[in-house]
PDB file of C-alpha atoms in Angstrom:
ATOM      1  CA  UNK A   1      40.017   3.062  11.530  1.00 55.00           C
ATOM      2  CA  UNK A   2      39.631   4.086   7.783  1.00 61.00           C
ATOM      3  CA  UNK A   3      40.010   0.800   6.251  1.00 74.00           C
ATOM      4  CA  UNK A   4      37.348  -0.072   8.855  1.00 84.00           C
ATOM      5  CA  UNK A   5      34.886   3.201   8.076  1.00 86.00           C
ATOM      6  CA  UNK A   6      34.839   2.385   4.262  1.00 88.00           C
ATOM      7  CA  UNK A   7      34.028  -1.608   4.777  1.00 91.00           C
ATOM      8  CA  UNK A   8      31.378  -0.354   6.607  1.00 92.00           C
ATOM      9  CA  UNK A   9      30.294   2.278   3.819  1.00 92.00           C
ATOM     10  CA  UNK A  10      30.611  -1.345   1.543  1.00 92.00           C
ATOM     11  CA  UNK A  11      28.790  -2.842   3.353  1.00 93.00           C
ATOM     12  CA  UNK A  12      25.930  -0.590   3.800  1.00 94.00           C
ATOM     13  CA  UNK A  13      26.092  -0.730  -0.065  1.00 93.00           C
ATOM     14  CA  UNK A  14      26.383  -4.315  -0.428  1.00 95.00           C
ATOM     15  CA  UNK A  15      23.121  -4.355   2.011  1.00 94.00           C
ATOM     16  CA  UNK A  16      20.586  -2.152  -0.217  1.00 96.00           C
ATOM     17  CA  UNK A  17      22.311  -4.128  -3.470  1.00 96.00           C
ATOM     18  CA  UNK A  18      21.169  -7.398  -2.071  1.00 96.00           C
ATOM     19  CA  UNK A  19      18.498  -5.656  -1.048  1.00 97.00           C
ATOM     20  CA  UNK A  20      17.062  -5.482  -4.785  1.00 97.00           C
ATOM     21  CA  UNK A  21      18.167  -8.966  -5.454  1.00 97.00           C
ATOM     22  CA  UNK A  22      15.727 -10.201  -2.662  1.00 97.00           C
ATOM     23  CA  UNK A  23      12.791  -7.925  -3.924  1.00 98.00           C
ATOM     24  CA  UNK A  24      13.763  -9.078  -7.811  1.00 98.00           C
ATOM     25  CA  UNK A  25      13.173 -12.689  -6.513  1.00 98.00           C
ATOM     26  CA  UNK A  26      10.188 -11.884  -4.888  1.00 98.00           C
ATOM     27  CA  UNK A  27       7.892 -10.174  -7.684  1.00 98.00           C
ATOM     28  CA  UNK A  28       9.065 -13.233 -10.000  1.00 98.00           C
ATOM     29  CA  UNK A  29       7.408 -15.720  -7.616  1.00 98.00           C
ATOM     30  CA  UNK A  30       4.713 -13.044  -6.827  1.00 98.00           C
ATOM     31  CA  UNK A  31       3.842 -13.068 -10.951  1.00 98.00           C
ATOM     32  CA  UNK A  32       3.883 -16.988 -10.946  1.00 98.00           C
ATOM     33  CA  UNK A  33       1.632 -17.348  -8.435  1.00 97.00           C
ATOM     34  CA  UNK A  34      -0.498 -14.501  -9.925  1.00 97.00           C
ATOM     35  CA  UNK A  35      -0.192 -15.991 -13.555  1.00 97.00           C
ATOM     36  CA  UNK A  36      -0.102 -19.843 -12.434  1.00 97.00           C
ATOM     37  CA  UNK A  37      -2.763 -19.534  -9.455  1.00 96.00           C
ATOM     38  CA  UNK A  38      -0.131 -20.991  -7.100  1.00 97.00           C
ATOM     39  CA  UNK A  39      -0.582 -20.717  -3.550  1.00 97.00           C
ATOM     40  CA  UNK A  40       2.926 -22.185  -2.553  1.00 97.00           C
ATOM     41  CA  UNK A  41       4.970 -19.692  -4.168  1.00 97.00           C
ATOM     42  CA  UNK A  42       2.669 -16.445  -2.826  1.00 97.00           C
ATOM     43  CA  UNK A  43       2.787 -18.473   0.307  1.00 98.00           C
ATOM     44  CA  UNK A  44       6.445 -18.061   0.124  1.00 97.00           C
ATOM     45  CA  UNK A  45       6.572 -14.120  -1.226  1.00 98.00           C
ATOM     46  CA  UNK A  46       4.683 -13.501   1.812  1.00 97.00           C
ATOM     47  CA  UNK A  47       6.705 -15.269   4.395  1.00 97.00           C
ATOM     48  CA  UNK A  48       9.728 -13.986   2.977  1.00 96.00           C
ATOM     49  CA  UNK A  49       8.524 -10.297   3.298  1.00 96.00           C
ATOM     50  CA  UNK A  50       9.426  -9.610   7.224  1.00 95.00           C
ATOM     51  CA  UNK A  51      13.039 -10.749   6.139  1.00 94.00           C
ATOM     52  CA  UNK A  52      12.790  -8.084   3.530  1.00 95.00           C
ATOM     53  CA  UNK A  53      11.954  -5.591   6.333  1.00 95.00           C
ATOM     54  CA  UNK A  54      14.345  -6.621   8.353  1.00 95.00           C
ATOM     55  CA  UNK A  55      17.157  -6.213   5.972  1.00 93.00           C
ATOM     56  CA  UNK A  56      15.663  -2.301   5.995  1.00 94.00           C
ATOM     57  CA  UNK A  57      15.888  -2.056   9.742  1.00 95.00           C
ATOM     58  CA  UNK A  58      19.550  -3.294   9.858  1.00 94.00           C
ATOM     59  CA  UNK A  59      20.249  -0.849   6.317  1.00 94.00           C
ATOM     60  CA  UNK A  60      18.842   2.254   8.461  1.00 94.00           C
ATOM     61  CA  UNK A  61      20.641   1.279  11.555  1.00 94.00           C
ATOM     62  CA  UNK A  62      24.017   0.579   9.951  1.00 93.00           C
ATOM     63  CA  UNK A  63      23.212   4.320   8.102  1.00 94.00           C
ATOM     64  CA  UNK A  64      22.293   5.900  11.216  1.00 93.00           C
ATOM     65  CA  UNK A  65      25.771   4.783  13.113  1.00 93.00           C
ATOM     66  CA  UNK A  66      27.808   5.754  10.353  1.00 93.00           C
ATOM     67  CA  UNK A  67      25.845   9.425  10.693  1.00 92.00           C
ATOM     68  CA  UNK A  68      26.737   9.678  14.771  1.00 91.00           C
ATOM     69  CA  UNK A  69      30.057   8.213  15.046  1.00 88.00           C
ATOM     70  CA  UNK A  70      32.013   9.099  11.836  1.00 89.00           C
ATOM     71  CA  UNK A  71      30.609  11.932  10.524  1.00 87.00           C
ATOM     72  CA  UNK A  72      30.730  11.367   7.520  1.00 90.00           C
ATOM     73  CA  UNK A  73      30.867  14.613   4.098  1.00 91.00           C
ATOM     74  CA  UNK A  74      31.537  15.207   0.679  1.00 92.00           C
ATOM     75  CA  UNK A  75      30.487  11.780  -1.017  1.00 92.00           C
ATOM     76  CA  UNK A  76      30.594   9.713   2.129  1.00 94.00           C
ATOM     77  CA  UNK A  77      27.592  11.786   3.199  1.00 94.00           C
ATOM     78  CA  UNK A  78      25.772  10.737   0.032  1.00 94.00           C
ATOM     79  CA  UNK A  79      26.018   7.132   0.303  1.00 94.00           C
ATOM     80  CA  UNK A  80      24.539   7.064   3.963  1.00 95.00           C
ATOM     81  CA  UNK A  81      21.657   9.778   2.688  1.00 94.00           C
ATOM     82  CA  UNK A  82      20.600   7.868  -0.005  1.00 94.00           C
ATOM     83  CA  UNK A  83      21.126   4.696   1.498  1.00 95.00           C
ATOM     84  CA  UNK A  84      18.475   5.681   4.187  1.00 95.00           C
ATOM     85  CA  UNK A  85      15.867   7.078   1.300  1.00 95.00           C
ATOM     86  CA  UNK A  86      17.150   3.859  -0.700  1.00 96.00           C
ATOM     87  CA  UNK A  87      15.963   1.208   1.992  1.00 96.00           C
ATOM     88  CA  UNK A  88      12.675   2.575   1.646  1.00 96.00           C
ATOM     89  CA  UNK A  89      11.717   2.354  -1.611  1.00 97.00           C
ATOM     90  CA  UNK A  90      13.224  -1.488  -1.884  1.00 98.00           C
ATOM     91  CA  UNK A  91      11.564  -1.875   0.956  1.00 97.00           C
ATOM     92  CA  UNK A  92       8.335  -0.541  -0.876  1.00 98.00           C
ATOM     93  CA  UNK A  93       8.870  -2.836  -3.732  1.00 98.00           C
ATOM     94  CA  UNK A  94       8.836  -5.429  -1.228  1.00 98.00           C
ATOM     95  CA  UNK A  95       5.370  -4.784   0.070  1.00 98.00           C
ATOM     96  CA  UNK A  96       4.438  -4.580  -3.611  1.00 98.00           C
ATOM     97  CA  UNK A  97       5.655  -8.187  -4.496  1.00 98.00           C
ATOM     98  CA  UNK A  98       4.428  -9.452  -1.332  1.00 98.00           C
ATOM     99  CA  UNK A  99       0.202  -7.000  -2.435  1.00 98.00           C
ATOM    100  CA  UNK A 100       0.415  -9.249  -5.685  1.00 98.00           C
ATOM    101  CA  UNK A 101       0.965 -12.850  -3.900  1.00 98.00           C
ATOM    102  CA  UNK A 102      -1.697 -12.056  -1.346  1.00 98.00           C
ATOM    103  CA  UNK A 103      -4.146 -11.076  -4.167  1.00 97.00           C
ATOM    104  CA  UNK A 104      -3.135 -14.350  -5.638  1.00 97.00           C
ATOM    105  CA  UNK A 105      -4.025 -15.868  -2.573  1.00 97.00           C
ATOM    106  CA  UNK A 106      -6.994 -14.250  -2.052  1.00 94.00           C
ATOM    107  CA  UNK A 107      -8.674 -15.775  -5.174  1.00 91.00           C
ATOM    108  CA  UNK A 108      -6.938 -19.315  -4.723  1.00 94.00           C
ATOM    109  CA  UNK A 109      -8.136 -22.313  -6.385  1.00 94.00           C
ATOM    110  CA  UNK A 110      -9.224 -19.107  -9.079  1.00 93.00           C
ATOM    111  CA  UNK A 111      -7.276 -17.423 -10.522  1.00 94.00           C
ATOM    112  CA  UNK A 112      -7.113 -13.564 -10.380  1.00 95.00           C
ATOM    113  CA  UNK A 113      -6.727 -12.679 -13.881  1.00 96.00           C
ATOM    114  CA  UNK A 114      -8.667 -13.443 -16.918  1.00 96.00           C
ATOM    115  CA  UNK A 115      -7.006 -14.698 -19.806  1.00 95.00           C
ATOM    116  CA  UNK A 116      -7.092 -12.282 -22.070  1.00 94.00           C
ATOM    117  CA  UNK A 117      -4.391 -10.036 -19.673  1.00 97.00           C
ATOM    118  CA  UNK A 118      -2.088 -12.802 -18.690  1.00 97.00           C
ATOM    119  CA  UNK A 119       0.093 -11.651 -21.384  1.00 97.00           C
ATOM    120  CA  UNK A 120       0.546  -8.193 -20.224  1.00 97.00           C
ATOM    121  CA  UNK A 121       0.645  -9.338 -16.552  1.00 98.00           C
ATOM    122  CA  UNK A 122       3.970 -11.429 -18.202  1.00 98.00           C
ATOM    123  CA  UNK A 123       5.332  -8.540 -19.554  1.00 98.00           C
ATOM    124  CA  UNK A 124       4.812  -6.588 -16.916  1.00 98.00           C
ATOM    125  CA  UNK A 125       6.718  -9.361 -14.599  1.00 98.00           C
ATOM    126  CA  UNK A 126       9.732  -9.307 -16.870  1.00 98.00           C
ATOM    127  CA  UNK A 127      10.141  -5.601 -16.806  1.00 98.00           C
ATOM    128  CA  UNK A 128       9.506  -5.334 -12.797  1.00 98.00           C
ATOM    129  CA  UNK A 129      12.108  -7.970 -12.135  1.00 98.00           C
ATOM    130  CA  UNK A 130      14.889  -6.821 -14.234  1.00 98.00           C
ATOM    131  CA  UNK A 131      14.751  -3.288 -13.186  1.00 98.00           C
ATOM    132  CA  UNK A 132      14.606  -4.494  -9.821  1.00 98.00           C
ATOM    133  CA  UNK A 133      18.206  -6.247 -10.842  1.00 98.00           C
ATOM    134  CA  UNK A 134      19.586  -3.741 -12.629  1.00 98.00           C
ATOM    135  CA  UNK A 135      18.963  -0.973  -9.900  1.00 97.00           C
ATOM    136  CA  UNK A 136      21.279  -3.632  -7.697  1.00 97.00           C
ATOM    137  CA  UNK A 137      24.005  -3.248 -10.584  1.00 97.00           C
ATOM    138  CA  UNK A 138      23.578  -0.132 -10.354  1.00 97.00           C
ATOM    139  CA  UNK A 139      24.837   0.801  -6.649  1.00 97.00           C
ATOM    140  CA  UNK A 140      27.277  -2.254  -6.628  1.00 96.00           C
ATOM    141  CA  UNK A 141      28.990  -0.018  -9.741  1.00 96.00           C
ATOM    142  CA  UNK A 142      27.735   3.654  -9.471  1.00 95.00           C
ATOM    143  CA  UNK A 143      27.644   3.530 -13.145  1.00 95.00           C
ATOM    144  CA  UNK A 144      25.954   6.581 -14.284  1.00 94.00           C
ATOM    145  CA  UNK A 145      24.849   5.319 -17.585  1.00 95.00           C
ATOM    146  CA  UNK A 146      22.939   2.459 -16.018  1.00 96.00           C
ATOM    147  CA  UNK A 147      21.788   4.373 -13.740  1.00 95.00           C
ATOM    148  CA  UNK A 148      20.066   7.235 -16.042  1.00 93.00           C
ATOM    149  CA  UNK A 149      19.132   4.100 -18.051  1.00 95.00           C
ATOM    150  CA  UNK A 150      16.458   2.736 -15.717  1.00 95.00           C
ATOM    151  CA  UNK A 151      13.926   6.385 -16.835  1.00 91.00           C
ATOM    152  CA  UNK A 152      13.634   4.680 -20.112  1.00 94.00           C
ATOM    153  CA  UNK A 153      13.418   1.341 -19.747  1.00 96.00           C
ATOM    154  CA  UNK A 154      10.568   2.166 -16.871  1.00 97.00           C
ATOM    155  CA  UNK A 155       8.673   3.838 -19.700  1.00 97.00           C
ATOM    156  CA  UNK A 156       7.882   0.488 -20.888  1.00 97.00           C
ATOM    157  CA  UNK A 157       5.915  -0.629 -18.201  1.00 98.00           C
ATOM    158  CA  UNK A 158       4.791   2.710 -18.198  1.00 97.00           C
ATOM    159  CA  UNK A 159       3.028   1.912 -21.356  1.00 97.00           C
ATOM    160  CA  UNK A 160       1.834  -1.455 -20.478  1.00 97.00           C
ATOM    161  CA  UNK A 161       0.074  -0.141 -17.564  1.00 97.00           C
ATOM    162  CA  UNK A 162      -1.590   2.919 -19.017  1.00 96.00           C
ATOM    163  CA  UNK A 163      -2.729   0.058 -22.002  1.00 95.00           C
ATOM    164  CA  UNK A 164      -4.484  -1.956 -18.814  1.00 95.00           C
ATOM    165  CA  UNK A 165      -7.165   0.588 -18.518  1.00 92.00           C
ATOM    166  CA  UNK A 166      -7.852   0.375 -22.539  1.00 94.00           C
ATOM    167  CA  UNK A 167      -8.315  -3.470 -22.006  1.00 95.00           C
ATOM    168  CA  UNK A 168     -10.369  -2.583 -19.336  1.00 94.00           C
ATOM    169  CA  UNK A 169     -12.501   0.373 -21.137  1.00 93.00           C
ATOM    170  CA  UNK A 170     -13.511  -1.624 -24.067  1.00 93.00           C
ATOM    171  CA  UNK A 171     -17.133  -2.853 -24.215  1.00 91.00           C
ATOM    172  CA  UNK A 172     -16.337  -6.442 -24.974  1.00 90.00           C
ATOM    173  CA  UNK A 173     -15.358  -6.750 -21.562  1.00 94.00           C
ATOM    174  CA  UNK A 174     -16.922  -9.666 -20.028  1.00 94.00           C
ATOM    175  CA  UNK A 175     -15.637  -9.904 -16.615  1.00 95.00           C
ATOM    176  CA  UNK A 176     -17.444  -8.083 -14.208  1.00 94.00           C
ATOM    177  CA  UNK A 177     -16.329  -5.040 -11.864  1.00 94.00           C
ATOM    178  CA  UNK A 178     -14.301  -7.229  -9.231  1.00 94.00           C
ATOM    179  CA  UNK A 179     -12.247  -8.797 -11.921  1.00 95.00           C
ATOM    180  CA  UNK A 180     -11.695  -5.172 -13.027  1.00 96.00           C
ATOM    181  CA  UNK A 181     -11.081  -3.707  -9.974  1.00 96.00           C
ATOM    182  CA  UNK A 182      -8.424  -6.512  -9.178  1.00 96.00           C
ATOM    183  CA  UNK A 183      -6.639  -6.024 -12.782  1.00 97.00           C
ATOM    184  CA  UNK A 184      -6.656  -2.304 -12.505  1.00 97.00           C
ATOM    185  CA  UNK A 185      -4.775  -2.508  -8.738  1.00 97.00           C
ATOM    186  CA  UNK A 186      -2.083  -5.513  -9.603  1.00 98.00           C
ATOM    187  CA  UNK A 187      -1.840  -3.167 -13.033  1.00 98.00           C
ATOM    188  CA  UNK A 188      -0.593  -0.170 -10.362  1.00 98.00           C
ATOM    189  CA  UNK A 189       1.043  -2.446  -8.224  1.00 98.00           C
ATOM    190  CA  UNK A 190       3.426  -3.179 -10.632  1.00 98.00           C
ATOM    191  CA  UNK A 191       3.873   0.405 -11.649  1.00 98.00           C
ATOM    192  CA  UNK A 192       4.874   1.822  -8.889  1.00 98.00           C
ATOM    193  CA  UNK A 193       7.368  -0.484  -8.737  1.00 98.00           C
ATOM    194  CA  UNK A 194       8.967   0.044 -10.636  1.00 98.00           C
ATOM    195  CA  UNK A 195       9.134   3.762  -9.931  1.00 97.00           C
ATOM    196  CA  UNK A 196      10.471   2.982  -6.866  1.00 98.00           C
ATOM    197  CA  UNK A 197      13.004   1.171  -8.962  1.00 98.00           C
ATOM    198  CA  UNK A 198      14.087   4.072 -10.710  1.00 97.00           C
ATOM    199  CA  UNK A 199      14.077   6.227  -7.320  1.00 96.00           C
ATOM    200  CA  UNK A 200      16.561   3.865  -6.466  1.00 97.00           C
ATOM    201  CA  UNK A 201      19.093   4.568  -9.351  1.00 96.00           C
ATOM    202  CA  UNK A 202      18.364   8.571  -9.013  1.00 95.00           C
ATOM    203  CA  UNK A 203      19.859   8.106  -6.098  1.00 94.00           C
ATOM    204  CA  UNK A 204      22.780   7.052  -7.310  1.00 95.00           C
ATOM    205  CA  UNK A 205      22.755  10.149  -9.738  1.00 95.00           C
ATOM    206  CA  UNK A 206      22.987  11.932  -6.623  1.00 94.00           C
ATOM    207  CA  UNK A 207      25.662  10.129  -5.251  1.00 94.00           C
ATOM    208  CA  UNK A 208      27.872  10.361  -7.972  1.00 93.00           C
ATOM    209  CA  UNK A 209      27.446  13.572  -9.033  1.00 93.00           C
ATOM    210  CA  UNK A 210      26.382  15.578  -5.505  1.00 91.00           C
ATOM    211  CA  UNK A 211      22.337  16.858  -7.744  1.00 86.00           C
ATOM    212  CA  UNK A 212      19.676  14.954  -7.549  1.00 75.00           C
ATOM    213  CA  UNK A 213      17.564  14.561 -10.564  1.00 75.00           C
ATOM    214  CA  UNK A 214      14.090  16.740 -11.020  1.00 66.00           C
ATOM    215  CA  UNK A 215      11.250  14.787 -10.090  1.00 59.00           C
ATOM    216  CA  UNK A 216       9.633  11.819 -11.659  1.00 54.00           C
ATOM    217  CA  UNK A 217       6.696  12.588 -13.780  1.00 46.00           C
ATOM    218  CA  UNK A 218       3.720  10.748 -11.950  1.00 42.00           C
TER     219      UNK A 218
END
């Protein structure tokens, strides 16, 4: 019985880590679709979002089942509670990748992004994917040092997000209001994606230490 219970806990964590890998792949494809006006990649992200939603539902079902049938305590209880909240964070990351892909599809065959901002979105995509992949590794390893590193890693995304406003407010911006709105919204999607990855890592800190770090700066 105990072995089965532990296997269920391990499967719960493994499912969440796999979700991180899935949303990392989704954001990678969404970014490429955005930069290259690639409709096929955008459609792939959009169609696969349903599967990510399904994985969240499965994770929550497993977590509530463990609460109801096993009455976990101490670290095990923290694992289950963190999984319930973490599944929501990771699903939201998938939704944000979906929003990026939808923007690429909406403007196709034109590019959403003016050429001058594409290098910034290349970097935002790289940082976002790296954060999601690292969150997956943190779930698997429960490595406190790596978990706390994610907040520092997120600073790069915050800097890129802030810089986009400098670009948009520059008097040399010649692409009009519609393009500026698209760019501002897309930058926000990436920034929120990174914040959710950090939130996942913070829940691992809670699992290991029993203490939730202070609130994220917004």
